[in-house]
Structures are given as structure tokens and as C-alpha cells.
């Protein structure tokens, strides 16, 4: 048995990912077709999350199987294939290629150690393409071996014999007497220059060669590199079904304390009065039928998700409205306090919700390589199964607590309209969008307000590690941002802990949301953000971090663990919080002065 936590099978070691186990063993998680012995998942492993099921078009979700040590329950193990296939002996350097379903090879009668059987170890080089395929590095083709096949060749892998760089790694065939180093293997299109094309290999589905050529060029990577596997995870904070209409405008109508009595009075056969519904729908410019369904759902407590695929903004807006409204249910307990309770923070925050209980569902819908793809419809997202579109996906359900903040949209808007703020982030945003366009990713609506909220989440998470008792990897951010004016506008942030172990519900995070403590948290976080151990290099940086997508943000001041950030530690700039050395005009957390008429100047 090779132990692995359930949550790790969603990210980072899900289907298609290479996992290194003890004993120098590298394995890849197999596709969903062979989970649960190829049968339908048992009922007690199934998970229900109506909003997420509708969005992903699945009937249900399934917890990854676990092994019952007591023997009282079912014993399911996660199936794996062996990858990479090439292995070598660390003593005599002989190479041997195994099969996806074969055992780890041994060096028989090793001439260097005189041992009958010495365990071989997997090579650390593999080849991937942007379409999500992965295959063994073509060692024979790289050195020009003329043997007819991998089995016919006698390859050796000699690491680091003459130099510490790739030039010191020698690949030789003792049968046809050719060889070469790995120097240049990591250069762009180096394999294409030798006529080596992607074979559309999908080892996790049992395919070492695809049905048709891929068309993308291969890139050499180390098997443990961060770009070998990007989990495609979609998550959802559970909200009561009756609070989840798909149209934000309709959500605001049924949440309006003045309109709800008009909609809920005079019911006809348990449904709202059509005259009242039609009148209000006409006044607010929404569909009368959709409004009637939303009112009926709220009255009955049923699900109202609306037809068609929802956008990420619309999906999160449902959570945004529910968190800002507050309330108590079996899976969500949220106590809302007005910004006026929070002293000087009232200038910046309208509401704070102490989320004493929440449930998050995380679903693995696919994965990508080289470039992360978050949308399940992107061309670079690889499927988790070979046979059709299954009616379920693997998921984990975790419980936790959090602090939700709804920001003052007017204050944010006035700040973002400052010329120095726009100039500060202009090149960062344009460069980020250009890189997304080059990778075939969809355009996003991002401005200085998003970068500000995102950076604030990071500095608060870092500060909470000192004040709440949680480790930084146990905290997560969830950003609620939509610049579209009107009912769909979102300017909010949820910092929460949702962990499958004891870190899930300690209660220390919610306590930090109390008025006095939250003010201290902000003051301390902003004070730390004002100076970085890498200043002045950090604060003056024109671009740093992954894809140069950050300005003043590094490991010394603003970066958090990758599992805590929704953006991969991109789109950060602490100068938007506290200003720069030359100017404080870009700082959001500065009091606006007024003249005698109360107008801001």
C-alpha cells in the first residue's frame, strides 16, 4: 500500500499526475474508468452539491475511495500506472524500459555491486506538450541510436559524471556505439529540430501512443517540475438552495425587504400572485417567469439555478449575496456586522460577515500541462476518463470558518480613477492579458481594484498566521470581484479555512473578525506591508514573480503558499495598499480629506 491523503487526489496528485513514493518509485494516477474496479461508485461515496452539479453538468460527485483498515467496510484502492517507463541502475547505469502495468525493473546481476537484483530508479526527464500529453523522453532518438527499438538497444544513463550541468549527463548505446549528452534538451523546439513529434500519449488512460498525431511540439521537463501538472479544480461554497437564483438582479429583488411581502402575499396554489410578479418584473427589467420561479423556490426551499452554463462571476455572485445577507442553515452560519462597528475601517468596508461555519466542495474536472487552464471547456484541458463523458467527477468536501468583507465600492471607484493608480498598473495588466492571449486563454476583466483586493487578501493571510493559530497553508482566499455596475457588481473577499483535518474548525479565525481585533489585524498587516526585507528592490520592481505578473510583491512581503491563492501568486502589488517610496498617491488605505461642504478633494 502507498498512502495518500484524499484531498491530494483532487490537487496536486489527481488523475494524470506523477507521484513519487518511497523506494524510488514514480507512479501516475489512472483515469476514472478503473476507479472502484470499473463499477458505479457506491452510494455512500457520493456527494451532492446542486449548484456545482448544474454548472459542471454532472449528476453527482464522488469522494475518492479510501482503504478501510478495519476490514468492516469496502476496501478500494486508487489504481496507478507506472510512469515514466525508463529506469536506470544507479550503480552500473544500465537502462531498462518497463510497461505501464509492469513492476519496477531490477538490474539483474549488477556488474558494479555483484548483487543479483538491484532496484532501478525512474529517470527524471519526461516530455510534455501544451495539449496535455506526456511521454517518456526519447533517449534513443536524441542520441541517434540506430537500434530498431528500445528493447533492442543497450542504453546507459550516466548522471553528472563530468559536469554539474546537463552536459554532464551522458546517454550512450553500447550496442551501436553512439552517445551524447543532455545539453540543449531543454531548449525550445529542441526535440522538434531532431524530428521528434508528440505521439499524443495519455498514460493515465493506458495509451502510450495516441490514435492520431498531436500537432504540438514536445518540451523537455523534469518529472517533478511545477508545469508538468495543473489540476483543474472548480470549487463552491455551499449556500442554501433557495438563496441561489442564477440572475443577480432577481436575487436582489427577492432579498429586498420592501418587495418580498408584495411577492409572498396572495399566493395562488402555493405560487406567487402573477399580477404582482409581472408588475415588479417590469419595473426591474427582469423575466416575470424567472422571478416567479425564484420566489417559489424561496417559499419552498428548492433549488433555482436557471438554465445553461453559468459564468464564474454569476456563480460567485450567489455566494456573495448569501454571505453579505447572513443567516443560519445546516451548512452555512454567517453573522453580519455593519462597517460602522469597525472604527476607521468603516471608510473602506461596508460589511463584515463572521462565517462561523461553511462547507466547501472541490471538484477535479480535468488537468493541463505547461500552461494552467481553469475552464473545463479549454482545448488544453485533458479528460479524466477515456470512455465518454461520465456522470460524476471526483470531489472532496471540507468544513471550516472564515471572515467575509464587503468593500465600499464608491471608495474603491474614486481611488481607481486616480491617474497615478491607473498608470501604476497599466503595464502589468496589459502584459498579463497579452500572455493570456498568446496561450489561447479567455480575456478577463481586471483593474486596479482587483489587484488591490487580491493583495490585501495575501497580506491578511500572512498576518493571520501570527494571530489566529492557523498555518498559512491552512488559509485560503476567495475573491469576489465584478466591475460590471449595477446588481452584478461585486467587491468582496472571503478568507477562510477549509481543511480535511483538525485545522478545519478551530474557531480562531472568526475571532479575528471581531471589531477591535480586525482593526488591529489590518493595522499590523499594513504596517508589515510597508516594508519588505528586499526593499528597495521589491517596491521598485517593474515586474517580478511568475510571468512577471507582480509589481511590489515577493516572498518577503506578499506571496503565500500556492494552495492558498486562486491566481497562482500573480497580480499582486502592495504599493496599492501603502504607496511607494516616491509617492503615497497610489495607496488605498489613506484617509480622504473633505472641505467644508463635505466634498472630497
Coordinates of C-alpha atoms in Angstrom, one line a residue:
X1 CA 0.0 0.0 0.0
X2 CA 1.2 3.5 -0.8
X3 CA -0.6 6.1 1.4
X4 CA -2.0 9.3 0.0
X5 CA -4.5 11.7 1.5
X6 CA -7.9 12.0 0.0
X7 CA -7.7 15.7 -0.7
X8 CA -4.4 15.2 -2.5
X9 CA -6.2 13.2 -5.2
X10 CA -8.0 16.4 -6.1
X11 CA -4.9 18.6 -6.0
X12 CA -2.0 18.2 -6.6
X13 CA -1.8 14.5 -7.2
X14 CA -5.0 13.8 -9.2
X15 CA -5.6 11.8 -12.3
X16 CA -2.7 12.2 -14.7
X17 CA -0.3 13.5 -12.1
X18 CA 3.1 11.8 -11.3
X19 CA 3.6 11.0 -7.6
X20 CA 6.9 10.0 -6.1
X21 CA 6.6 7.3 -3.5
X22 CA 9.2 5.7 -1.2
X23 CA 11.6 3.3 -2.6
X24 CA 12.4 5.4 -5.7
X25 CA 9.0 4.7 -7.3
X26 CA 7.2 7.1 -9.6
X27 CA 3.6 6.3 -10.4
X28 CA 0.8 8.1 -12.3
X29 CA -2.8 8.2 -11.0
X30 CA -5.0 6.3 -13.5
X31 CA -8.3 7.5 -15.1
X32 CA -11.8 7.3 -13.6
X33 CA -12.6 4.3 -15.9
X34 CA -10.8 2.0 -13.5
X35 CA -11.8 3.6 -10.2
X36 CA -14.0 1.4 -8.0
X37 CA -13.0 -1.6 -10.0
X38 CA -14.6 -0.1 -13.1
X39 CA -18.1 -0.2 -11.5
X40 CA -20.5 2.5 -10.4
X41 CA -19.4 4.3 -7.3
X42 CA -21.1 3.1 -4.1
X43 CA -23.9 5.4 -2.8
X44 CA -22.1 6.2 0.4
X45 CA -19.2 7.8 -1.6
X46 CA -21.5 10.1 -3.4
X47 CA -21.6 13.9 -2.7
X48 CA -24.4 16.3 -3.6
X49 CA -23.8 20.0 -4.4
X50 CA -26.7 21.2 -6.5
X51 CA -25.2 24.4 -7.8
X52 CA -21.9 22.8 -8.8
X53 CA -23.6 19.8 -10.3
X54 CA -25.6 22.1 -12.6
X55 CA -22.6 24.1 -13.5
X56 CA -20.5 21.1 -14.5
X57 CA -23.4 19.1 -15.9
X58 CA -22.9 16.1 -13.6
X59 CA -25.4 14.0 -11.7
X60 CA -23.3 13.8 -8.6
X61 CA -19.8 13.9 -7.3
X62 CA -17.8 11.1 -5.7
X63 CA -15.3 11.1 -2.8
X64 CA -12.0 9.4 -3.7
X65 CA -12.1 5.8 -2.4
X66 CA -10.3 5.0 0.8
X67 CA -8.9 1.8 2.3
X68 CA -10.8 0.6 5.4
X69 CA -8.0 -0.7 7.7
X70 CA -10.6 -2.4 10.0
X71 CA -12.0 -4.6 7.2
X72 CA -15.5 -3.7 8.2
X73 CA -16.1 -1.6 5.1
X74 CA -15.2 -1.8 1.4
X75 CA -11.6 -1.8 0.5
X76 CA -11.0 0.3 -2.6
X77 CA -7.5 1.4 -3.7
X78 CA -6.7 4.1 -6.2
X79 CA -5.3 2.5 -9.4
X80 CA -2.0 3.7 -10.7
X81 CA 0.2 3.1 -13.8
X82 CA 4.0 3.2 -13.8
X83 CA 5.4 6.3 -15.4
X84 CA 8.0 7.2 -16.6
X85 CA 8.8 3.9 -18.1
X86 CA 12.6 4.4 -18.5
X87 CA 14.6 3.4 -15.4
X88 CA 18.3 3.1 -14.8
X89 CA 20.6 1.4 -12.3
X90 CA 22.4 4.0 -10.0
X91 CA 25.4 1.7 -9.8
X92 CA 26.1 0.4 -13.3
X93 CA 23.9 3.0 -15.2
X94 CA 22.2 0.4 -17.4
X95 CA 18.7 1.5 -18.6
X96 CA 15.6 -0.6 -18.9
X97 CA 12.1 0.3 -20.1
X98 CA 9.2 -1.3 -18.3
X99 CA 5.4 -1.1 -19.2
X100 CA 2.6 0.9 -17.8
X101 CA 1.3 -2.0 -15.8
X102 CA 4.6 -3.7 -15.1
X103 CA 6.6 -3.9 -11.9
X104 CA 9.5 -1.7 -11.1
X105 CA 12.5 -3.2 -13.0
X106 CA 15.6 -4.6 -11.4
X107 CA 19.2 -4.7 -12.6
X108 CA 19.9 -8.4 -12.8
X109 CA 23.5 -9.4 -11.8
X110 CA 24.7 -5.8 -11.5
X111 CA 28.3 -5.8 -12.5
X112 CA 29.3 -3.0 -10.2
X113 CA 27.8 -4.3 -7.0
X114 CA 27.6 -8.0 -7.7
X115 CA 24.1 -8.1 -6.4
X116 CA 21.6 -10.5 -8.0
X117 CA 18.8 -7.9 -8.1
X118 CA 19.2 -4.1 -7.6
X119 CA 16.2 -1.9 -7.8
X120 CA 16.3 0.6 -10.7
X121 CA 15.1 4.1 -10.3
X122 CA 13.0 6.1 -12.8
X123 CA 14.7 8.8 -14.9
X124 CA 13.9 12.3 -14.1
X125 CA 13.3 13.6 -17.6
X126 CA 10.0 13.4 -19.5
X127 CA 8.4 15.3 -22.4
X128 CA 5.1 17.2 -22.4
X129 CA 3.1 19.3 -24.8
X130 CA 0.6 22.1 -24.4
X131 CA -2.3 19.8 -25.3
X132 CA -1.7 17.9 -22.1
X133 CA 0.1 14.8 -23.4
X134 CA 3.1 13.3 -21.7
X135 CA 5.6 10.7 -22.8
X136 CA 9.0 9.3 -21.9
X137 CA 11.9 11.3 -23.1
X138 CA 13.1 9.9 -26.4
X139 CA 16.6 8.9 -25.4
X140 CA 17.4 6.8 -28.5
X141 CA 16.2 9.4 -30.9
X142 CA 18.1 12.1 -29.0
X143 CA 21.5 10.4 -29.3
X144 CA 20.8 9.0 -32.8
X145 CA 20.7 5.3 -31.8
X146 CA 20.3 3.1 -34.8
X147 CA 18.9 0.1 -33.0
X148 CA 15.5 -1.0 -34.2
X149 CA 13.6 -0.5 -30.9
X150 CA 14.0 0.4 -27.3
X151 CA 14.2 -3.2 -26.3
X152 CA 16.9 -3.9 -28.8
X153 CA 19.2 -1.0 -27.6
X154 CA 21.6 -1.2 -24.7
X155 CA 21.3 2.3 -23.2
X156 CA 23.2 3.7 -20.3
X157 CA 22.4 6.8 -18.2
X158 CA 25.4 8.4 -16.6
X159 CA 24.4 11.4 -14.5
X160 CA 26.7 14.2 -13.6
X161 CA 30.0 12.4 -14.4
X162 CA 31.9 15.3 -16.0
X163 CA 30.0 18.4 -15.0
X164 CA 27.1 19.5 -12.8
X165 CA 25.1 20.8 -15.7
X166 CA 23.1 18.8 -18.3
X167 CA 26.3 18.5 -20.3
X168 CA 27.5 16.1 -17.6
X169 CA 24.6 13.7 -18.2
X170 CA 25.6 11.1 -20.8
X171 CA 23.3 8.8 -22.7
X172 CA 25.1 6.0 -24.6
X173 CA 24.1 2.9 -26.5
X174 CA 26.8 0.2 -26.0
X175 CA 25.3 -1.8 -28.9
X176 CA 25.5 0.7 -31.8
X177 CA 28.3 2.7 -30.1
X178 CA 26.6 6.2 -30.2
X179 CA 26.1 8.6 -27.4
X180 CA 25.5 12.2 -26.4
X181 CA 24.8 14.5 -23.5
X182 CA 21.5 16.0 -22.4
X183 CA 22.9 19.5 -23.2
X184 CA 20.3 21.5 -25.1
X185 CA 17.4 19.2 -24.4
X186 CA 15.5 21.9 -22.5
X187 CA 15.8 24.4 -25.3
X188 CA 12.6 25.4 -27.1
X189 CA 11.8 23.1 -30.1
X190 CA 15.0 21.1 -29.5
X191 CA 13.1 17.8 -30.0
X192 CA 11.3 19.2 -33.0
X193 CA 14.6 20.0 -34.6
X194 CA 15.5 16.3 -34.4
X195 CA 12.2 15.3 -36.0
X196 CA 10.7 14.1 -32.7
X197 CA 6.9 14.8 -32.6
X198 CA 4.3 14.3 -29.9
X199 CA 2.7 10.9 -30.0
X200 CA -0.4 12.0 -28.2
X201 CA 0.5 9.7 -25.3
X202 CA -2.0 9.5 -22.4
X203 CA -0.5 7.0 -19.9
X204 CA -3.2 7.7 -17.3
X205 CA -5.7 6.2 -19.7
X206 CA -3.4 3.3 -20.7
X207 CA -2.3 4.9 -24.0
X208 CA 1.4 5.2 -24.8
X209 CA 0.7 6.2 -28.4
X210 CA -2.4 8.2 -29.4
X211 CA -4.8 7.4 -32.2
X212 CA -3.6 10.4 -34.2
X213 CA -0.6 12.8 -34.2
X214 CA -0.9 15.6 -31.7
X215 CA 0.4 18.5 -33.8
X216 CA 2.0 20.3 -30.8
X217 CA 5.8 20.3 -30.2
X218 CA 7.3 18.5 -27.2
X219 CA 9.1 20.2 -24.4
X220 CA 11.6 18.5 -22.1
X221 CA 10.9 18.9 -18.4
X222 CA 11.9 17.2 -15.2
X223 CA 9.1 14.9 -13.9
X224 CA 8.7 16.9 -10.7
X225 CA 8.6 20.3 -12.3
X226 CA 5.7 22.6 -11.4
X227 CA 4.5 22.8 -15.1
X228 CA 4.0 19.1 -15.6
X229 CA 0.6 19.1 -13.9
X230 CA -2.0 21.7 -13.2
X231 CA -5.2 20.5 -11.5
X232 CA -8.4 21.8 -13.0
X233 CA -10.4 22.4 -9.8
X234 CA -13.8 24.0 -9.5
X235 CA -15.0 24.9 -6.0
X236 CA -18.2 26.0 -4.4
X237 CA -19.1 27.4 -1.1
X238 CA -22.4 25.8 -0.1
X239 CA -25.3 28.1 0.2
X240 CA -29.0 27.2 0.9
X241 CA -30.6 26.3 -2.4
X242 CA -33.4 28.8 -2.0
X243 CA -30.8 31.6 -1.9
X244 CA -29.2 30.7 -5.2
X245 CA -31.1 32.3 -8.2
X246 CA -28.9 32.4 -11.2
X247 CA -29.7 36.1 -12.1
X248 CA -28.2 38.6 -9.6
X249 CA -30.9 41.1 -10.4
X250 CA -33.6 38.6 -9.3
X251 CA -31.6 37.7 -6.2
X252 CA -31.7 41.4 -5.2
X253 CA -35.4 41.5 -5.8
X254 CA -36.3 38.6 -3.6
X255 CA -33.9 39.8 -0.9
X256 CA -35.5 43.3 -0.9
X257 CA -37.4 43.6 2.4
X258 CA -39.8 46.1 0.9
X259 CA -40.7 43.9 -2.2
X260 CA -40.8 40.5 -0.6
X261 CA -44.1 41.0 1.2
X262 CA -45.7 42.0 -2.1
X263 CA -44.3 38.9 -3.8
X264 CA -45.2 36.4 -1.0
X265 CA -48.7 37.6 -0.3
X266 CA -51.8 36.5 -2.1
X267 CA -50.4 33.1 -3.2
X268 CA -52.4 31.1 -5.7
X269 CA -52.0 27.3 -5.3
X270 CA -48.7 28.0 -3.5
X271 CA -47.3 30.2 -6.2
X272 CA -46.9 34.0 -6.1
X273 CA -49.6 36.3 -7.5
X274 CA -48.8 36.7 -11.2
X275 CA -50.0 40.3 -11.2
X276 CA -47.6 41.3 -8.5
X277 CA -44.8 39.4 -10.2
X278 CA -45.4 40.9 -13.6
X279 CA -45.5 44.4 -12.1
X280 CA -42.3 44.1 -10.2
X281 CA -40.6 42.3 -13.1
X282 CA -41.5 45.1 -15.5
X283 CA -40.2 47.7 -13.1
X284 CA -36.9 46.0 -12.6
X285 CA -36.4 44.8 -16.1
X286 CA -36.3 41.0 -15.4
X287 CA -38.2 38.0 -16.7
X288 CA -41.5 37.5 -14.9
X289 CA -41.3 33.7 -15.3
X290 CA -37.8 33.6 -13.8
X291 CA -38.8 35.9 -11.0
X292 CA -41.8 33.7 -10.2
X293 CA -39.6 30.6 -10.1
X294 CA -37.2 32.3 -7.8
X295 CA -40.0 33.3 -5.4
X296 CA -41.5 29.8 -5.5
X297 CA -38.1 28.3 -4.8
X298 CA -37.6 30.6 -1.8
X299 CA -41.0 29.7 -0.5
X300 CA -40.4 26.0 -0.9
X301 CA -36.7 25.9 -0.2
X302 CA -36.0 24.2 -3.6
X303 CA -33.1 24.7 -6.0
X304 CA -33.3 27.5 -8.5
X305 CA -30.2 27.6 -10.7
X306 CA -31.6 28.6 -14.1
X307 CA -30.8 27.0 -17.5
X308 CA -27.5 27.0 -19.3
X309 CA -23.9 27.3 -18.2
X310 CA -23.2 30.0 -15.6
X311 CA -20.3 32.3 -15.7
X312 CA -17.8 32.3 -12.9
X313 CA -19.0 35.8 -11.9
X314 CA -22.7 34.8 -11.8
X315 CA -21.8 31.6 -9.8
X316 CA -19.8 33.6 -7.2
X317 CA -22.4 36.3 -7.0
X318 CA -24.8 33.8 -5.4
X319 CA -22.3 33.2 -2.7
X320 CA -21.5 37.0 -2.4
X321 CA -25.2 37.8 -1.8
X322 CA -25.7 34.9 0.7
X323 CA -22.6 35.8 2.7
X324 CA -23.4 39.5 2.8
X325 CA -27.0 38.8 3.8
X326 CA -26.1 36.4 6.6
X327 CA -28.2 33.8 8.2
X328 CA -28.1 30.3 9.6
X329 CA -28.5 27.0 8.0
X330 CA -27.2 23.5 8.4
X331 CA -24.1 24.1 6.3
X332 CA -23.7 27.9 6.5
X333 CA -23.7 30.1 9.5
X334 CA -22.9 33.8 8.8
X335 CA -23.4 36.7 11.3
X336 CA -23.2 40.1 9.5
X337 CA -22.0 43.3 11.1
X338 CA -22.1 46.8 9.6
X339 CA -18.9 48.6 8.7
X340 CA -19.7 51.3 11.3
X341 CA -18.8 48.8 14.0
X342 CA -15.2 48.7 12.8
X343 CA -13.9 52.2 13.6
X344 CA -11.6 53.6 10.9
X345 CA -12.2 50.6 8.7
X346 CA -15.8 51.9 8.1
X347 CA -14.3 54.2 5.4
X348 CA -13.3 51.2 3.4
X349 CA -15.6 48.3 4.4
X350 CA -19.4 48.3 4.3
X351 CA -20.0 44.9 5.9
X352 CA -18.1 42.1 7.7
X353 CA -19.6 38.6 8.0
X354 CA -18.3 36.3 10.6
X355 CA -18.7 32.9 8.9
X356 CA -18.7 30.5 11.8
X357 CA -19.5 27.5 9.6
X358 CA -19.1 26.8 5.9
X359 CA -18.8 23.9 3.6
X360 CA -16.7 23.9 0.5
X361 CA -16.8 21.3 -2.3
X362 CA -13.8 21.0 -4.6
X363 CA -14.2 19.1 -7.8
X364 CA -11.4 17.9 -10.2
X365 CA -12.8 18.4 -13.7
X366 CA -9.6 17.9 -15.7
X367 CA -6.0 19.0 -15.8
X368 CA -3.5 20.7 -18.1
X369 CA 0.3 20.8 -18.7
X370 CA 2.8 23.5 -19.4
X371 CA 0.1 26.2 -19.0
X372 CA -2.7 26.2 -16.4
X373 CA -6.3 26.1 -17.8
X374 CA -9.1 26.7 -15.3
X375 CA -12.1 26.5 -17.7
X376 CA -13.2 22.9 -18.4
X377 CA -14.0 23.9 -22.0
X378 CA -10.5 25.0 -22.8
X379 CA -8.7 23.0 -25.5
X380 CA -5.7 22.3 -23.3
X381 CA -7.7 20.5 -20.6
X382 CA -7.3 16.7 -20.7
X383 CA -10.2 14.4 -19.7
X384 CA -10.2 12.2 -16.6
X385 CA -11.7 9.2 -18.4
X386 CA -11.4 7.5 -21.8
X387 CA -15.0 6.3 -22.3
X388 CA -17.4 9.1 -23.0
X389 CA -18.4 11.8 -20.5
X390 CA -19.1 10.2 -17.2
X391 CA -21.9 11.4 -15.0
X392 CA -19.6 12.0 -12.0
X393 CA -16.4 13.6 -11.0
X394 CA -14.1 13.2 -8.0
X395 CA -14.6 15.7 -5.2
X396 CA -13.8 16.4 -1.6
X397 CA -16.0 18.2 0.9
X398 CA -14.3 20.2 3.7
X399 CA -15.7 22.3 6.5
X400 CA -14.3 25.4 8.0
X401 CA -14.8 29.0 9.0
X402 CA -14.0 32.4 7.6
X403 CA -14.2 36.2 7.5
X404 CA -16.1 37.8 4.7
X405 CA -15.6 41.5 3.8
X406 CA -17.7 43.6 1.5
X407 CA -15.8 46.7 0.4
X408 CA -17.0 50.2 -0.2
X409 CA -17.5 50.2 -4.0
X410 CA -17.7 54.0 -4.2
X411 CA -14.5 54.5 -2.3
X412 CA -12.8 51.9 -4.5
X413 CA -14.1 53.6 -7.6
X414 CA -12.8 57.0 -6.6
X415 CA -9.4 55.5 -5.8
X416 CA -9.2 53.6 -9.0
X417 CA -9.9 56.7 -11.0
X418 CA -6.8 58.5 -9.8
X419 CA -4.4 58.9 -12.7
X420 CA -1.4 57.6 -10.8
X421 CA -3.2 54.4 -9.9
X422 CA -4.1 53.7 -13.5
X423 CA -0.6 54.4 -14.6
X424 CA 0.8 52.1 -11.9
X425 CA -1.0 49.0 -13.1
X426 CA -1.3 49.7 -16.8
X427 CA 1.7 47.8 -18.0
X428 CA 1.2 45.0 -15.5
X429 CA -2.4 44.3 -16.8
X430 CA -1.6 44.7 -20.5
X431 CA 1.4 42.3 -20.2
X432 CA -0.8 39.8 -18.3
X433 CA -3.5 40.0 -20.9
X434 CA -1.0 39.6 -23.8
X435 CA 0.4 36.4 -22.2
X436 CA -3.1 35.0 -21.8
X437 CA -3.9 35.8 -25.5
X438 CA -0.7 34.1 -26.6
X439 CA -1.7 31.0 -24.7
X440 CA -5.2 31.0 -26.2
X441 CA -6.9 31.9 -22.8
X442 CA -10.0 34.0 -22.5
X443 CA -9.8 37.7 -21.8
X444 CA -10.5 38.7 -18.2
X445 CA -11.9 41.9 -16.7
X446 CA -9.2 43.1 -14.3
X447 CA -8.3 46.5 -13.0
X448 CA -6.5 48.1 -10.0
X449 CA -9.4 47.3 -7.7
X450 CA -9.0 43.5 -8.3
X451 CA -5.2 43.7 -7.7
X452 CA -5.8 45.7 -4.5
X453 CA -8.3 43.2 -3.1
X454 CA -6.1 40.3 -4.1
X455 CA -3.0 41.8 -2.5
X456 CA -5.0 42.7 0.7
X457 CA -6.0 39.0 0.9
X458 CA -2.4 38.0 0.9
X459 CA -1.1 40.4 3.5
X460 CA -4.0 39.5 5.8
X461 CA -3.4 35.8 5.4
X462 CA 0.3 36.3 6.2
X463 CA -0.7 38.3 9.3
X464 CA -3.3 35.8 10.4
X465 CA -0.7 33.2 10.8
X466 CA 0.6 35.2 13.7
X467 CA -2.7 36.0 15.3
X468 CA -5.2 33.1 14.6
X469 CA -3.2 30.0 15.3
X470 CA -3.6 28.7 11.7
X471 CA -0.6 28.0 9.4
X472 CA -0.6 30.0 6.1
X473 CA -1.2 26.8 4.1
X474 CA -4.4 26.2 6.1
X475 CA -5.9 29.5 5.0
X476 CA -7.4 30.3 1.6
X477 CA -8.7 33.3 -0.3
X478 CA -11.9 33.5 -2.3
X479 CA -12.2 36.7 -4.4
X480 CA -15.5 38.2 -5.3
X481 CA -14.9 40.8 -8.0
X482 CA -17.0 42.0 -10.9
X483 CA -16.6 45.5 -12.2
X484 CA -19.9 45.5 -14.1
X485 CA -22.0 48.2 -12.5
X486 CA -25.5 47.6 -11.1
X487 CA -26.8 44.4 -9.5
X488 CA -23.9 42.3 -10.7
X489 CA -21.2 44.4 -9.1
X490 CA -19.0 42.5 -6.6
X491 CA -16.3 43.9 -4.4
X492 CA -15.6 41.4 -1.7
X493 CA -13.2 39.0 -0.1
X494 CA -13.5 35.8 1.9
X495 CA -10.5 34.5 3.9
X496 CA -11.4 31.0 5.2
X497 CA -10.0 27.8 6.4
X498 CA -11.4 24.6 4.8
X499 CA -9.3 21.7 5.6
X500 CA -9.9 18.0 5.9
X501 CA -8.0 17.6 9.1
X502 CA -8.0 19.2 12.6
X503 CA -7.3 22.7 11.1
X504 CA -10.9 22.9 9.8
X505 CA -12.8 24.4 12.8
X506 CA -10.5 25.8 15.5
X507 CA -12.6 29.0 15.8
X508 CA -9.6 31.3 15.9
X509 CA -10.2 32.8 12.5
X510 CA -13.7 34.0 13.2
X511 CA -12.5 35.6 16.5
X512 CA -10.1 37.8 14.4
X513 CA -13.2 39.2 12.6
X514 CA -14.4 40.9 15.8
X515 CA -14.3 44.8 15.5
X516 CA -11.3 45.5 17.8
X517 CA -9.3 42.5 16.6
X518 CA -10.0 43.1 12.9
X519 CA -8.8 46.7 13.2
X520 CA -5.6 45.5 14.8
X521 CA -5.2 42.9 12.1
X522 CA -5.4 45.5 9.4
X523 CA -3.1 47.9 11.1
X524 CA -0.4 45.2 11.7
X525 CA -0.8 43.8 8.2
X526 CA -0.5 47.2 6.5
X527 CA 2.5 48.1 8.7
X528 CA 4.3 44.9 7.7
X529 CA 3.4 45.6 4.0
X530 CA 5.0 49.0 4.2
X531 CA 8.5 47.5 4.3
X532 CA 9.9 44.4 2.8
X533 CA 13.3 42.8 3.5
X534 CA 14.0 43.0 -0.2
X535 CA 13.3 46.7 -0.4
X536 CA 14.1 48.9 -2.3
X537 CA 14.4 46.3 -5.0
X538 CA 10.9 44.9 -4.3
X539 CA 9.0 48.1 -4.1
X540 CA 10.7 49.5 -7.3
X541 CA 10.4 46.3 -9.3
X542 CA 8.8 46.8 -12.8
X543 CA 7.7 43.1 -12.8
X544 CA 8.6 40.0 -10.9
X545 CA 7.3 36.6 -10.0
X546 CA 5.6 34.1 -12.3
X547 CA 5.3 35.6 -15.8
X548 CA 6.4 38.9 -14.3
X549 CA 2.8 39.3 -13.2
X550 CA 3.6 41.1 -9.9
X551 CA 5.0 44.5 -9.1
X552 CA 5.9 45.1 -5.4
X553 CA 5.3 41.5 -4.2
X554 CA 7.8 38.8 -3.3
X555 CA 8.3 36.0 -0.8
X556 CA 9.4 38.5 1.8
X557 CA 6.2 40.5 1.8
X558 CA 3.2 39.3 -0.1
X559 CA 3.4 35.7 -1.5
X560 CA 1.5 32.9 0.1
X561 CA 1.5 29.1 -0.4
X562 CA 0.2 28.1 -3.9
X563 CA -2.7 26.2 -2.3
X564 CA -3.9 29.5 -0.6
X565 CA -4.0 31.6 -3.8
X566 CA -6.5 31.5 -6.6
X567 CA -4.3 33.2 -9.0
X568 CA -1.0 31.3 -8.6
X569 CA 0.6 34.2 -6.8
X570 CA 0.1 36.5 -9.7
X571 CA -1.5 40.0 -9.9
X572 CA -0.1 41.4 -6.7
X573 CA 1.2 44.9 -5.7
X574 CA 1.5 46.0 -2.1
X575 CA 2.1 49.6 -3.3
X576 CA -1.6 49.8 -3.9
X577 CA -2.1 49.3 -0.2
X578 CA 0.6 51.5 1.3
X579 CA 2.1 53.6 -1.5
X580 CA 5.6 53.8 -2.9
X581 CA 8.8 55.4 -1.7
X582 CA 8.3 58.4 -4.0
X583 CA 4.6 58.8 -3.7
X584 CA 1.7 57.8 -1.4
X585 CA -0.9 58.7 -4.0
X586 CA -1.5 55.1 -5.1
X587 CA -2.3 54.0 -1.6
X588 CA -5.9 53.0 -1.0
X589 CA -5.7 52.9 2.8
X590 CA -5.3 56.7 3.3
X591 CA -8.0 59.0 4.6
X592 CA -9.7 61.2 2.1
X593 CA -10.0 64.8 3.3
X594 CA -13.1 66.9 2.8
X595 CA -13.7 70.6 2.5
X596 CA -16.5 72.4 4.5
X597 CA -19.2 71.2 2.1
X598 CA -18.2 67.5 2.7
X599 CA -17.0 67.1 -0.9
X600 CA -13.9 65.0 -1.5
X601 CA -11.0 66.9 -2.9

